[in-house]
Short mmCIF file of C-alpha atoms and ligand atoms in Angstrom, two decimals:
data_model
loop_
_atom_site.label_atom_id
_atom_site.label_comp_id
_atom_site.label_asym_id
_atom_site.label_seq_id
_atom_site.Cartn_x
_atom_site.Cartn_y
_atom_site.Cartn_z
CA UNK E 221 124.65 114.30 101.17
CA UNK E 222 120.98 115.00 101.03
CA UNK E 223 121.20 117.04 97.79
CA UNK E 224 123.58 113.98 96.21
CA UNK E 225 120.23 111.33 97.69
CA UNK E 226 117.94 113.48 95.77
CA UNK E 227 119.97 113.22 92.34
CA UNK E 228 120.16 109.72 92.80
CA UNK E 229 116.91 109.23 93.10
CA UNK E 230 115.53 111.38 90.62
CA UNK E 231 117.55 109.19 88.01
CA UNK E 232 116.24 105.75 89.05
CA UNK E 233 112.85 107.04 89.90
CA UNK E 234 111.69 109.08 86.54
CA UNK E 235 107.69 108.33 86.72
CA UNK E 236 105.13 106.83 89.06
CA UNK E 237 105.20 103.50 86.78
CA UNK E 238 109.19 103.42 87.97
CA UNK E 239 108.23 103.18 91.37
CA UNK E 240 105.47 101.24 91.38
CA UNK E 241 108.20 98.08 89.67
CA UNK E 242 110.08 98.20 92.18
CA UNK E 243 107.49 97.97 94.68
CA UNK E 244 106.00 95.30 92.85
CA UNK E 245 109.46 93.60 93.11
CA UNK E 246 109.23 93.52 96.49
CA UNK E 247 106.22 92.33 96.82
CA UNK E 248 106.93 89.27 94.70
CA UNK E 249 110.41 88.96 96.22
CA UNK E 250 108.47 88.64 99.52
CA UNK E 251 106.66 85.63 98.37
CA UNK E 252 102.98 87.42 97.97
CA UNK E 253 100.17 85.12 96.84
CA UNK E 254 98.11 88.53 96.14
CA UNK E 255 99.14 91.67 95.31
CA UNK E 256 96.96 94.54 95.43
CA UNK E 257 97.34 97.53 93.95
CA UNK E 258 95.95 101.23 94.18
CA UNK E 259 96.45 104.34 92.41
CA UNK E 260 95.46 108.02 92.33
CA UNK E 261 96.38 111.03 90.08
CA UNK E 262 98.68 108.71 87.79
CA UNK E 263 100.65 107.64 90.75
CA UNK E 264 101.11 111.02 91.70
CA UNK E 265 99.16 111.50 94.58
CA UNK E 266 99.00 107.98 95.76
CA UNK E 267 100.49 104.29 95.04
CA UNK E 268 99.54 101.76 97.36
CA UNK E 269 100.65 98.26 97.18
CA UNK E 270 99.09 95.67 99.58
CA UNK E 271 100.99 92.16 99.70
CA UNK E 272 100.16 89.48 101.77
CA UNK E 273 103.71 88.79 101.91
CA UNK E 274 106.27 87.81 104.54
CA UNK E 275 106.26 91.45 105.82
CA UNK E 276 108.88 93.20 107.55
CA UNK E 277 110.43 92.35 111.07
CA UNK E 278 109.76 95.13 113.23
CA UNK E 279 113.68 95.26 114.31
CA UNK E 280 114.11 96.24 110.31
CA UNK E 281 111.67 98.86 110.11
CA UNK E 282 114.08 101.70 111.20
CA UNK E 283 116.19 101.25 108.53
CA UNK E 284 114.06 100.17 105.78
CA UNK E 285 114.57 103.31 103.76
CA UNK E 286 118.23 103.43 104.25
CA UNK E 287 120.73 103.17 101.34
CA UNK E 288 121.64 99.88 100.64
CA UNK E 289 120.01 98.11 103.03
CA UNK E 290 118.50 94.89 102.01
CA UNK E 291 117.52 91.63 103.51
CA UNK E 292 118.23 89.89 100.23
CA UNK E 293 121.89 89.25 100.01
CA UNK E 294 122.17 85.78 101.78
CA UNK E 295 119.53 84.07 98.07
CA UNK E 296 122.58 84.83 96.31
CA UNK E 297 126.08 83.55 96.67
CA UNK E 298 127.99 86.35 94.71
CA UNK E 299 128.12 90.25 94.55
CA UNK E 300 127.72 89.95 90.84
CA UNK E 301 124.13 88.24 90.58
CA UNK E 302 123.37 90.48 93.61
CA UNK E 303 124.35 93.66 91.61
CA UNK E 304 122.39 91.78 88.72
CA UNK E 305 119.10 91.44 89.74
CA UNK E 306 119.17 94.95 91.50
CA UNK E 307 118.95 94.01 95.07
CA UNK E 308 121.15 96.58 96.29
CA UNK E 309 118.30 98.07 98.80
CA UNK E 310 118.29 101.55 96.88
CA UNK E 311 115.11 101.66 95.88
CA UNK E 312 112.62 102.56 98.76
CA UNK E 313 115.56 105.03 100.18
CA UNK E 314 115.02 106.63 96.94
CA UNK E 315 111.59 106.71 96.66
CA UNK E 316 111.43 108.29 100.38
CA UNK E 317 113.87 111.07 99.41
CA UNK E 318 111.13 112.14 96.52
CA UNK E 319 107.70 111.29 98.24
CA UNK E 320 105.93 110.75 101.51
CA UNK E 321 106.12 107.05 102.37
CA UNK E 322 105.02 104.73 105.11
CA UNK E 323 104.76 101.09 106.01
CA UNK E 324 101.99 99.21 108.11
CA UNK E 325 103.90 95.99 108.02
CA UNK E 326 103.03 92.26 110.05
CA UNK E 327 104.92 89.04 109.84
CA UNK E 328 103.39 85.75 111.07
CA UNK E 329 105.67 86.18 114.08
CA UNK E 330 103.97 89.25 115.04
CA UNK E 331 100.46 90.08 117.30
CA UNK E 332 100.04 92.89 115.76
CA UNK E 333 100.88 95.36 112.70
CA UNK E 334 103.40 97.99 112.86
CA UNK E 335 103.93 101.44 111.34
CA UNK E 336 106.02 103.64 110.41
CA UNK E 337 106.50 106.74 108.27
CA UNK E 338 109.88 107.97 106.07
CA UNK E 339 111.25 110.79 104.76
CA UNK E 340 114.89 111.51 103.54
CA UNK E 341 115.50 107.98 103.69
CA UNK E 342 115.10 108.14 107.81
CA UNK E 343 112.12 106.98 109.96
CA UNK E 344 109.91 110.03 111.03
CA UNK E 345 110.00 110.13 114.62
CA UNK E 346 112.74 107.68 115.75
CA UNK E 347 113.26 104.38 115.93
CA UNK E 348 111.03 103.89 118.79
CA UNK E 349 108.19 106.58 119.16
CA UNK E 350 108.38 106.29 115.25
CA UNK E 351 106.93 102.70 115.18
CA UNK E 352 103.14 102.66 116.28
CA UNK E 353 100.51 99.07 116.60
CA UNK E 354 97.90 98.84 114.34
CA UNK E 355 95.40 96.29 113.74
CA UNK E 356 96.37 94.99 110.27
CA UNK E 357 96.73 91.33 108.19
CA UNK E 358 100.17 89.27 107.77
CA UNK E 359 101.64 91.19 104.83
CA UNK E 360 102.73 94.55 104.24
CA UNK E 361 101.14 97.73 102.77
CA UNK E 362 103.20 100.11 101.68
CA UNK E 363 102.07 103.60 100.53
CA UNK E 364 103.91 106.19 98.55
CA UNK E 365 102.28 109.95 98.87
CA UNK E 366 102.87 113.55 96.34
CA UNK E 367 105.80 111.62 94.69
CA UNK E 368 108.11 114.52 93.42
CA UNK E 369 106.83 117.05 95.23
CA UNK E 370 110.34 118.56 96.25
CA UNK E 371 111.20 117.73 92.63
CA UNK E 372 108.95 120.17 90.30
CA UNK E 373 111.48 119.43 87.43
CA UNK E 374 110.31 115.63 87.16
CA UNK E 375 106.76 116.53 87.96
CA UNK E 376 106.57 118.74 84.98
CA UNK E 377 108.24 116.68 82.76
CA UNK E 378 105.27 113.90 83.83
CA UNK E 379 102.51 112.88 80.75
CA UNK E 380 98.80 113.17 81.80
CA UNK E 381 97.48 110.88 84.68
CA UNK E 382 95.36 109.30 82.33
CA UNK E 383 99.17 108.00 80.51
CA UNK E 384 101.09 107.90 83.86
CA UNK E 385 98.19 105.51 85.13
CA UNK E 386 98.29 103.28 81.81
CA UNK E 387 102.15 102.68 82.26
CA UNK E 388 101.41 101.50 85.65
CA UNK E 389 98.71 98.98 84.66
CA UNK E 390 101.14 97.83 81.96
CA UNK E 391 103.64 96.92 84.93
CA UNK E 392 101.15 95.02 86.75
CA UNK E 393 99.75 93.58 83.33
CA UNK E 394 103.08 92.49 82.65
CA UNK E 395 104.29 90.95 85.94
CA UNK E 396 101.12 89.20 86.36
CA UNK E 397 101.04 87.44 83.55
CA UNK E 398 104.53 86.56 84.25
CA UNK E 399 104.36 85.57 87.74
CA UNK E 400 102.08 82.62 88.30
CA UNK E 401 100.71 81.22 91.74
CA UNK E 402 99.86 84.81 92.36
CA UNK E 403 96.84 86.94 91.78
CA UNK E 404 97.28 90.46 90.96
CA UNK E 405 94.71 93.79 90.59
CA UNK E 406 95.53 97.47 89.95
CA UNK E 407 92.53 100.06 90.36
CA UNK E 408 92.33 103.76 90.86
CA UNK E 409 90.95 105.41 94.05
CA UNK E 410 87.22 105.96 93.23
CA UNK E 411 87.45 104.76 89.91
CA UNK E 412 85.24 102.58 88.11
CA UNK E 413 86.64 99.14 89.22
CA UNK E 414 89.75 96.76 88.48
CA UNK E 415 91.83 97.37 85.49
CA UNK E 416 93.75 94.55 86.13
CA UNK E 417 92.48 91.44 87.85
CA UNK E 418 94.34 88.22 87.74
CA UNK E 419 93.37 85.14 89.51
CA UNK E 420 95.77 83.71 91.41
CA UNK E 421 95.32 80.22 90.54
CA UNK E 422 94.94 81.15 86.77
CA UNK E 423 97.34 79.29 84.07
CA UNK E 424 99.16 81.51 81.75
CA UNK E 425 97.41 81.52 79.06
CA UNK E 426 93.87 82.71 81.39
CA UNK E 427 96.52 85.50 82.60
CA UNK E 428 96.78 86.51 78.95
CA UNK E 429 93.59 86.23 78.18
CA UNK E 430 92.93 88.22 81.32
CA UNK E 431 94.69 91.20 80.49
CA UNK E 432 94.73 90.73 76.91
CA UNK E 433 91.60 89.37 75.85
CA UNK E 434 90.77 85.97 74.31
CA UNK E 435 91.52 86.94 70.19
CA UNK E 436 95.36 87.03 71.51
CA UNK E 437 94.74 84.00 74.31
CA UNK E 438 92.93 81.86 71.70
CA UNK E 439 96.07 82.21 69.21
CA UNK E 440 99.41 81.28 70.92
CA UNK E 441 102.14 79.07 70.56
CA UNK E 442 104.52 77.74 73.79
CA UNK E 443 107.89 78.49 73.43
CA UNK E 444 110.59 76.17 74.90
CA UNK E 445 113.53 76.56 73.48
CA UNK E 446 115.65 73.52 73.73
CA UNK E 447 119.22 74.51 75.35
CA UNK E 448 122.39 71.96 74.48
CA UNK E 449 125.24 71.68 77.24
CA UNK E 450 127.42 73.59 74.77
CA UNK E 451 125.01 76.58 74.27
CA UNK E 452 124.80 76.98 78.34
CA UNK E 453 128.33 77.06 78.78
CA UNK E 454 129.47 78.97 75.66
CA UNK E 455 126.82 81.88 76.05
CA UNK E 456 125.34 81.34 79.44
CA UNK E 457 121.69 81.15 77.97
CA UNK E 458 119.79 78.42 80.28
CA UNK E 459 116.42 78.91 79.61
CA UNK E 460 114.31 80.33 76.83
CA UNK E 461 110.66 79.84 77.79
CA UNK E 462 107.34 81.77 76.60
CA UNK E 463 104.06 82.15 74.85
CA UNK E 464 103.89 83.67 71.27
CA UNK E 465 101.17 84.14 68.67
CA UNK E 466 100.59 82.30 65.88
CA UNK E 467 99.79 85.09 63.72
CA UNK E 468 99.67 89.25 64.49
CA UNK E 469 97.22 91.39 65.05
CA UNK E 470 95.62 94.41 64.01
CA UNK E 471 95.43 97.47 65.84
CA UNK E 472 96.79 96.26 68.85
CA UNK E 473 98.89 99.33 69.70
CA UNK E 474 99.44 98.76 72.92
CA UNK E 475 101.07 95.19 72.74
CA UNK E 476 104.51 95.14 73.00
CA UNK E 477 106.73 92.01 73.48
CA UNK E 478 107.17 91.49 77.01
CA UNK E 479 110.57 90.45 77.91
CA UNK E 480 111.28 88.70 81.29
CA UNK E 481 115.29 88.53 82.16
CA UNK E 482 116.25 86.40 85.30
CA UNK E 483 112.71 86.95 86.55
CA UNK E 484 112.64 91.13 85.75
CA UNK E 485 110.71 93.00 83.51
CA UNK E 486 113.80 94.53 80.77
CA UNK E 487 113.57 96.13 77.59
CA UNK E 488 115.65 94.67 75.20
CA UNK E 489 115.69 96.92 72.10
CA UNK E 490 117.64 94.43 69.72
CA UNK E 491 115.76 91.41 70.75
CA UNK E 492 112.11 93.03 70.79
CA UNK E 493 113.53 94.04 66.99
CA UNK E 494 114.37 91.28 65.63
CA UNK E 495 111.88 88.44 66.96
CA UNK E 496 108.93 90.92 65.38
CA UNK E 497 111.18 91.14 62.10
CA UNK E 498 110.74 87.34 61.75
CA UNK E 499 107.03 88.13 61.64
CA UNK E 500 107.09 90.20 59.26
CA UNK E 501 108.31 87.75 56.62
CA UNK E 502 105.65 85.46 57.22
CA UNK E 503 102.78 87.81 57.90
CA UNK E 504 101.28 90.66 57.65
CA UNK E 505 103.07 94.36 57.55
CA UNK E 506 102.23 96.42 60.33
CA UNK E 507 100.36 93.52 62.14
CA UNK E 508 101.94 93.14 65.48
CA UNK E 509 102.46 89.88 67.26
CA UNK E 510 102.20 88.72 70.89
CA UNK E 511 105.70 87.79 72.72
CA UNK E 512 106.19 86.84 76.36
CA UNK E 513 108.95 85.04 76.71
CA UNK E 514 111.41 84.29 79.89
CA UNK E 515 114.63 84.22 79.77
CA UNK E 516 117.65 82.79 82.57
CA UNK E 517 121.31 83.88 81.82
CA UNK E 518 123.86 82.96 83.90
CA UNK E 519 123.14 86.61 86.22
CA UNK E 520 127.55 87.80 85.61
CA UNK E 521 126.55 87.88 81.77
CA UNK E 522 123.96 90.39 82.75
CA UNK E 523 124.44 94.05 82.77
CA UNK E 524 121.34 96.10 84.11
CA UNK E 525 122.76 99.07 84.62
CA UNK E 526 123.22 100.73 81.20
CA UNK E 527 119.55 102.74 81.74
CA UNK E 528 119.27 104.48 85.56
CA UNK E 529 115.96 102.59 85.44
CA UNK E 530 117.41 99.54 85.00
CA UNK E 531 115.05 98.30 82.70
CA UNK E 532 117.17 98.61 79.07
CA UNK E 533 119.52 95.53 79.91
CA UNK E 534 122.72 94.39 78.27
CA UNK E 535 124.23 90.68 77.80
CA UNK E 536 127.39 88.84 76.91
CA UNK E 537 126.73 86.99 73.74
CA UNK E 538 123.67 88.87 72.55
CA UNK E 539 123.67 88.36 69.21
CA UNK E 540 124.37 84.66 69.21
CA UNK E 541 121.33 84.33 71.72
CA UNK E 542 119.02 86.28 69.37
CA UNK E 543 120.40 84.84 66.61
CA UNK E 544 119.14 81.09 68.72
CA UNK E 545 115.53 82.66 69.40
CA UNK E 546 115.05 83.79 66.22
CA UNK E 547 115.87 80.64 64.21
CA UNK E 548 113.54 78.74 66.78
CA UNK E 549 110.88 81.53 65.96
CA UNK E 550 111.10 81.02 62.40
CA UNK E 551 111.09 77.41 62.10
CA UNK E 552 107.89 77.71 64.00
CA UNK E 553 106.10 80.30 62.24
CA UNK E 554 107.57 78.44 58.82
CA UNK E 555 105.98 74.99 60.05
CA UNK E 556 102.17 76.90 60.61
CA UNK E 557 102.62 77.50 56.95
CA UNK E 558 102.22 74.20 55.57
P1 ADP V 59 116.05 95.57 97.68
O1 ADP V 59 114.77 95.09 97.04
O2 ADP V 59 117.11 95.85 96.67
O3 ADP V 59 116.49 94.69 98.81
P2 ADP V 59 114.47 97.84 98.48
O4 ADP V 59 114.85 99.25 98.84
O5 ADP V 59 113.58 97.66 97.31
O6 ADP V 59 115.80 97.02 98.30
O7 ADP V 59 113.83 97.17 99.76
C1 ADP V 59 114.60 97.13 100.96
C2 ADP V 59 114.19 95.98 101.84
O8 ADP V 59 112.90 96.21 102.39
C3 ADP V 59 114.09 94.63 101.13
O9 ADP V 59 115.35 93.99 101.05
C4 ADP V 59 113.10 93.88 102.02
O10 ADP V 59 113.77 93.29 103.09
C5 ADP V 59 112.21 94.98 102.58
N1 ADP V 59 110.92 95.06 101.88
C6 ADP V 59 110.53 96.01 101.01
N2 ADP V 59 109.29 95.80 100.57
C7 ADP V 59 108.85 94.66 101.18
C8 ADP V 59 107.62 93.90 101.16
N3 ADP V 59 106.59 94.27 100.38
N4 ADP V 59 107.57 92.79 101.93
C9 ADP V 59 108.60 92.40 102.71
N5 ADP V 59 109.78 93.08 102.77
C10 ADP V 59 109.91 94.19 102.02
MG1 MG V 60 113.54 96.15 95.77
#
């Protein structure tokens, strides 16, 4: 059982940046208003995410890092959307089969914070000497230790800490310019200050410009993509909503479209291809633009599960939807023309 645990969790969980999403997720699922987070050694040594969430009822803690456990089924009202947006509880059992992790954890209800530590998806100590008070705000902190360290395979296959440590700020990046009405920062231990630091009661566009600087905040476009009755039904798009540039940059390696699905970060391969294509007919070659966009699709037309990080994601009627963004796209970038 233990050895089958491992496997699964070695394929959701492939780098520090993997786990830190999903603790991210839950942060935001737990309606957070600041998110804090802190890294050492690439996420290797240490993640630490400090939410001043709902936190965790005390009654829960003893199973928190059990398979499929999760306090999210009664949002949704069918096993598909469920399966959809990946709240299946899997992913802190997994991360406690591959790392050190513990809690300190207070809800509103509570006097007092609790603790706990996990390993192999169980509670260290038992469900009631393995619980502790400590002094601590409403919220939760959770803290991941030496993630792989009983898998050397994945910890060799790992980039620098230096790269691990830049995926993770692109996670937070990402998600906090997505998620607004809540401020967001990412630091290393001992390092040389915030490397992401988000207001919470900054607009979207001061997010951007935030993370991305004002040359890329100063030149966007909103995107709201207008949605007939027909388009809903026939390919269950209901939203198409973003922020894109008005012209491309230079030398921006490092910005990628960002893609929101259903309120997750996804990479969408034939989408991030062909919105940049359209730039490329209007301006300059090897100039890259800025995308965010957000996208709602009725959650049964969407498949997350083709990539074990669920992040590669799959939907019924793609090319027609692609097909909608890019005309849209187009006719803007056509219009700045003239
Ligand atoms: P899922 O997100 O799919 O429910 P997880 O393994 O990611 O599964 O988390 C399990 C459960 O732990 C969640 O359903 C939630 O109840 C609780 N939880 C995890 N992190 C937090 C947090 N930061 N704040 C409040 N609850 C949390
Ligand atoms: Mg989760």
């Amino acid at each position: 059982k233990s050895v089958v645990n491992l496997i699964a969790a070695g394929e959701i969980i492939i780098a520090p940046s993997n786990a830190l999403k999903e603790l991210l997720e839950n942060s935001i699922d737990a309606q957070s208003t600041q998110i804090e987070v802190m890294v050492k050694d690439g996420g290797v040594k240490l993640l630490q995410i400090t939410d001043n969430g709902k936190g965790i009822n005390k009654e829960d803690m003893p199973i928190l890092c059990e398979r499929f456990t999760t306090s999210k089924l009664v949002q949704f009202d069918d096993l598909k959307s469920i399966a959809t947006y990946g709240f299946r509880g899997e992913a802190l059992a997994s991360i406690s089969h591959i790392a050190r992790v513990s809690v300190i954890t207070k809800t509103n209800q509570d006097s007092c914070a609790w603790k706990a530590s996990y390993k192999g998806g169980e509670i260290i100590g038992g469900e009631t000497d393995g619980i502790k008070p400590v002094a601590g705000k409403n919220g939760t902190i959770l803290v991941v230790e030496d993630l792989f360290y009983n898998v050397p395979s994945r910890l060799r296959a790992l980039r620098s800490h230096n790269e691990e440590y830049s995926k993770i700020v692109e996670v937070v990046s990402k998600y906090s310019i997505h998620i607004e009405n809540v401020g967001f920062n990412c630091q290393r231990q001992g390092g040389g200050g915030y490397d992401v630091n988000v207001r919470q009661a900054a607009s979207r566009k001061d997010r951007i410009r935030s993370v991305y600087g004002s040359s890329i905040a100063n030149n966007l476009i909103d995107l709201d993509i207008e949605i007939d009755d027909e388009t809903r039904e026939n390919y269950g798009l209901v939203s198409c909503k973003g922020l894109i540039s008005n012209t491309s940059f230079e030398n921006k390696k490092t910005i990628q479209p960002i893609f929101f699905i259903n309120n997750r970060l996804v990479v969408c391969d034939p989408l991030r291809r062909a919105v940049t294509s359209v730039y490329g007919t209007y301006l300059p070659k090897g100039h890259r633009p800025f995308i965010y966009m957000s996208l709602t699709i009725k959650p049964e037309n969407v498949d997350v599960n083709v990539h074990p990080t669920k992040k590669e994601v799959r939907f019924l009627n793609e090319e027609e939807i692609i097909e909608l963004i890019v005309d849209k796209i187009n006719d803007i970038l056509k219009n700045l023309d003239s």
